[in-house]
XYZ file of C-alpha atoms in Angstrom:
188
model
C 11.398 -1.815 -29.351
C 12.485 -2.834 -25.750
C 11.892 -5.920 -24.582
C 11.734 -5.866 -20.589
C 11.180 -8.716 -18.287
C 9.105 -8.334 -14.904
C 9.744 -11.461 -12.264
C 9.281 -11.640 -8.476
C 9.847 -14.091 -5.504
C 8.252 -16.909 -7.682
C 10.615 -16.721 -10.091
C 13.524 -16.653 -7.710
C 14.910 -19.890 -8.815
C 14.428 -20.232 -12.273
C 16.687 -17.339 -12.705
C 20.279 -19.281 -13.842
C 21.980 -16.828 -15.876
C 21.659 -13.046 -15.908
C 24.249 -11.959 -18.521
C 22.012 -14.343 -21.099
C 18.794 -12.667 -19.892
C 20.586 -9.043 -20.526
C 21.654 -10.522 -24.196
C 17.827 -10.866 -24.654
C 16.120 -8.411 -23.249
C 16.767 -4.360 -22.321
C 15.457 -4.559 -18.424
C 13.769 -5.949 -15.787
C 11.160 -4.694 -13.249
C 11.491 -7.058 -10.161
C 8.500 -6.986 -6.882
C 9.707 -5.414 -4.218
C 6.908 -5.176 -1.602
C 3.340 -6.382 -1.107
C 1.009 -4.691 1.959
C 2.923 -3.091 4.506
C 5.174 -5.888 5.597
C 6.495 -7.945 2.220
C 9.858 -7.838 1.133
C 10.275 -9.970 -1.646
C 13.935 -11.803 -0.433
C 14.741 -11.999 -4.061
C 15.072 -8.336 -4.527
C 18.430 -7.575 -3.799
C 19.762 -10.818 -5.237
C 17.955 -9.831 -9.013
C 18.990 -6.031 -8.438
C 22.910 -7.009 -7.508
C 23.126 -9.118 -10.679
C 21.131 -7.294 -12.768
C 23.140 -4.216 -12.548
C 26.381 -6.094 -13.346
C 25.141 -6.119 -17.169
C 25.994 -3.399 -18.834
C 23.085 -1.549 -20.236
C 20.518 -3.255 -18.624
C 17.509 -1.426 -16.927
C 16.153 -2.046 -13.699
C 12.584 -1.184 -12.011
C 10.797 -2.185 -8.883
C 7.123 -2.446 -8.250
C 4.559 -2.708 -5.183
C 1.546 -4.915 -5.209
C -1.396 -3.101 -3.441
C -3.343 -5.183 -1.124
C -6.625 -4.324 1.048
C -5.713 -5.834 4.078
C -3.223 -2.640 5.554
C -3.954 1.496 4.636
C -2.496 2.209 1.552
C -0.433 5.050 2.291
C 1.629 2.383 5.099
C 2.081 0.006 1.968
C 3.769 3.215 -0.289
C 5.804 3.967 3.129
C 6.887 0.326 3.117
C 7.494 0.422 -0.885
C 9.928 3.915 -0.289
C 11.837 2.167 2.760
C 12.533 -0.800 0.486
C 13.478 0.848 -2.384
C 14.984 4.253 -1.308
C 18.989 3.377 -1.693
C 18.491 1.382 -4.816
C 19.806 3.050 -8.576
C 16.392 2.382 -10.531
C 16.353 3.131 -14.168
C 12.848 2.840 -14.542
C 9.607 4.554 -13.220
C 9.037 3.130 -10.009
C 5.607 0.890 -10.753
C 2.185 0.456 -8.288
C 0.479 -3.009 -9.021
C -2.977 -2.803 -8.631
C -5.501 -5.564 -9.391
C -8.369 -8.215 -8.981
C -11.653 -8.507 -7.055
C -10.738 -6.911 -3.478
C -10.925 -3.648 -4.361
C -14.293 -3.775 -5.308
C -14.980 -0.416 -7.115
C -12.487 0.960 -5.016
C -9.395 1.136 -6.994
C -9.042 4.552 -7.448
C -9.606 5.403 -4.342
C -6.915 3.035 -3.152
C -4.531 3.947 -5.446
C -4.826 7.931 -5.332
C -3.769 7.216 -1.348
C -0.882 5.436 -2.575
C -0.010 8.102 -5.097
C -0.273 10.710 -2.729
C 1.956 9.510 -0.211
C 4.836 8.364 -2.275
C 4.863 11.517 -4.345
C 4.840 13.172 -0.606
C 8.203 10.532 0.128
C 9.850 10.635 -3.264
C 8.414 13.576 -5.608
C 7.788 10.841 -8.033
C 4.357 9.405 -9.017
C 4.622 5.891 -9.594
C 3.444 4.286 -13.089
C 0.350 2.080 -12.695
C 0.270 -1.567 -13.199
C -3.054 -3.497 -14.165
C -4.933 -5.092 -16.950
C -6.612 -3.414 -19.806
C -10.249 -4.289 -18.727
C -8.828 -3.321 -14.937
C -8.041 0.312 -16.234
C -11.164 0.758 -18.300
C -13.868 -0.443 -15.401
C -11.805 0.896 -12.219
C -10.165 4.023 -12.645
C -11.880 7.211 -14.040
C -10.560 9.076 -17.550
C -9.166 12.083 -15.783
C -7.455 9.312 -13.133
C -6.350 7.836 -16.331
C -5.084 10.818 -17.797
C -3.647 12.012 -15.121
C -0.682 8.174 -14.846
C 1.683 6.829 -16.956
C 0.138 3.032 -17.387
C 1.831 -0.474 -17.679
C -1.031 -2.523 -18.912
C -1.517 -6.200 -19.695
C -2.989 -7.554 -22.176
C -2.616 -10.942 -23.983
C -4.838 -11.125 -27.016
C -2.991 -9.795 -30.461
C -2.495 -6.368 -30.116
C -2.774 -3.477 -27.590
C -6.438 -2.273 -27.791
C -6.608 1.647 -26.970
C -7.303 2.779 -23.663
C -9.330 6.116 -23.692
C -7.161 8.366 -21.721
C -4.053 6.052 -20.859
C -0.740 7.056 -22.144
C 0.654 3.451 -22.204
C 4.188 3.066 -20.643
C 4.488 -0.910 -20.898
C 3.055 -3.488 -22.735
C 3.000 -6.672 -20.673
C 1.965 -9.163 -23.971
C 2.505 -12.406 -22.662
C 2.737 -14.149 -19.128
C 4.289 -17.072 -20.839
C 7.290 -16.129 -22.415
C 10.656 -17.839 -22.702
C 14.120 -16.615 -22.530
C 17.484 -17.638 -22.211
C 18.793 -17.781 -19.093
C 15.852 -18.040 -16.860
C 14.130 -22.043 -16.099
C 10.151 -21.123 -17.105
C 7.959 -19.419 -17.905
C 8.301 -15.176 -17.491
C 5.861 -12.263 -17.898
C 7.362 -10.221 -21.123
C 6.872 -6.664 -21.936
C 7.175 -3.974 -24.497
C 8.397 -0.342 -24.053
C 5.212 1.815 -25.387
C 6.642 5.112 -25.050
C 9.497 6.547 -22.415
């Protein structure tokens, strides 16, 4: 099963050696944009090095916030990420208490404006509890889903075909100072 690593602008320096991190793991999915501003100033650094090792998958991801319209933030997310060689399903992060029973909402206006940019709809990025209490089964049914979840196991979400398995927030691997979020390929 593939083993793929997700890190952002706090892991920027903790990342020492990225042919040992491709002898241990298959990818890595690295933040690209937050809001309608954020560029995370490690991006091109991880993507440059990361695509010297042969084999090795890359991704990119956008962390939804409240604070600017949604479809500006998938704008920002394209205009980041638009000249970049991804091998993975470009990834929305959406979590925690500000959307306040207003995920899907949020989201959907994300969806629809980089499909409307790119053609592509995005995987989804949340917890397990996130995806069962915010998002609707047909929404469900309807996304590919990278869920976490740290107990034993993957518990089944009604609905949610299940892309990614983040399993740990505290794993270890060669090459990188830390600790590092550590997933599981679910299904292509």
């Amino acid at each position: 099963m593939k083993k793929i690593i997700d890190i952002s602008n706090n892991n920027g320096d903790k990342i020492l050696c990225w042919s040992k991190i491709a002898k241990c793991c298959d990818g890595a999915i690295f933040k690209a944009t937050e809001g309608t501003t954020f560029k995370d100033k490690y991006l091109n650094i991880f993507y440059d090095e990361a695509k010297k090792q042969e084999g090795f998958e890359v991704g990119v991801y956008h962390f939804l916030r409240t604070t600017t319209p949604a479809r500006s933030q998938a704008i920002n997310f394209y205009e980041t990420i638009k000249e970049l060689d991804i091998d993975i399903i470009p990834v929305l992060d959406i979590e925690g208490q500000e959307f306040e029973g207003q995920a899907e909402k949020w989201a959907n206006e994300f969806i629809d404006e980089f499909i409307n940019l790119t053609g592509l709809r995005p995987m989804i990025y949340t917890n397990r509890y996130f995806c069962e209490s915010e998002f609707s089964l047909k929404f469900r049914q309807e996304n590919l889903w990278w869920l976490a979840e740290y107990n034993p196991g993957l518990k089944n979400v009604a609905g949610a075909d299940v892309g990614l398995w983040q399993y740990t927030e505290n794993g270890l691997i060669v090459g990188i100072s830390g600790k590092v979020d550590i997933n599981k390929v679910i299904s292509n």
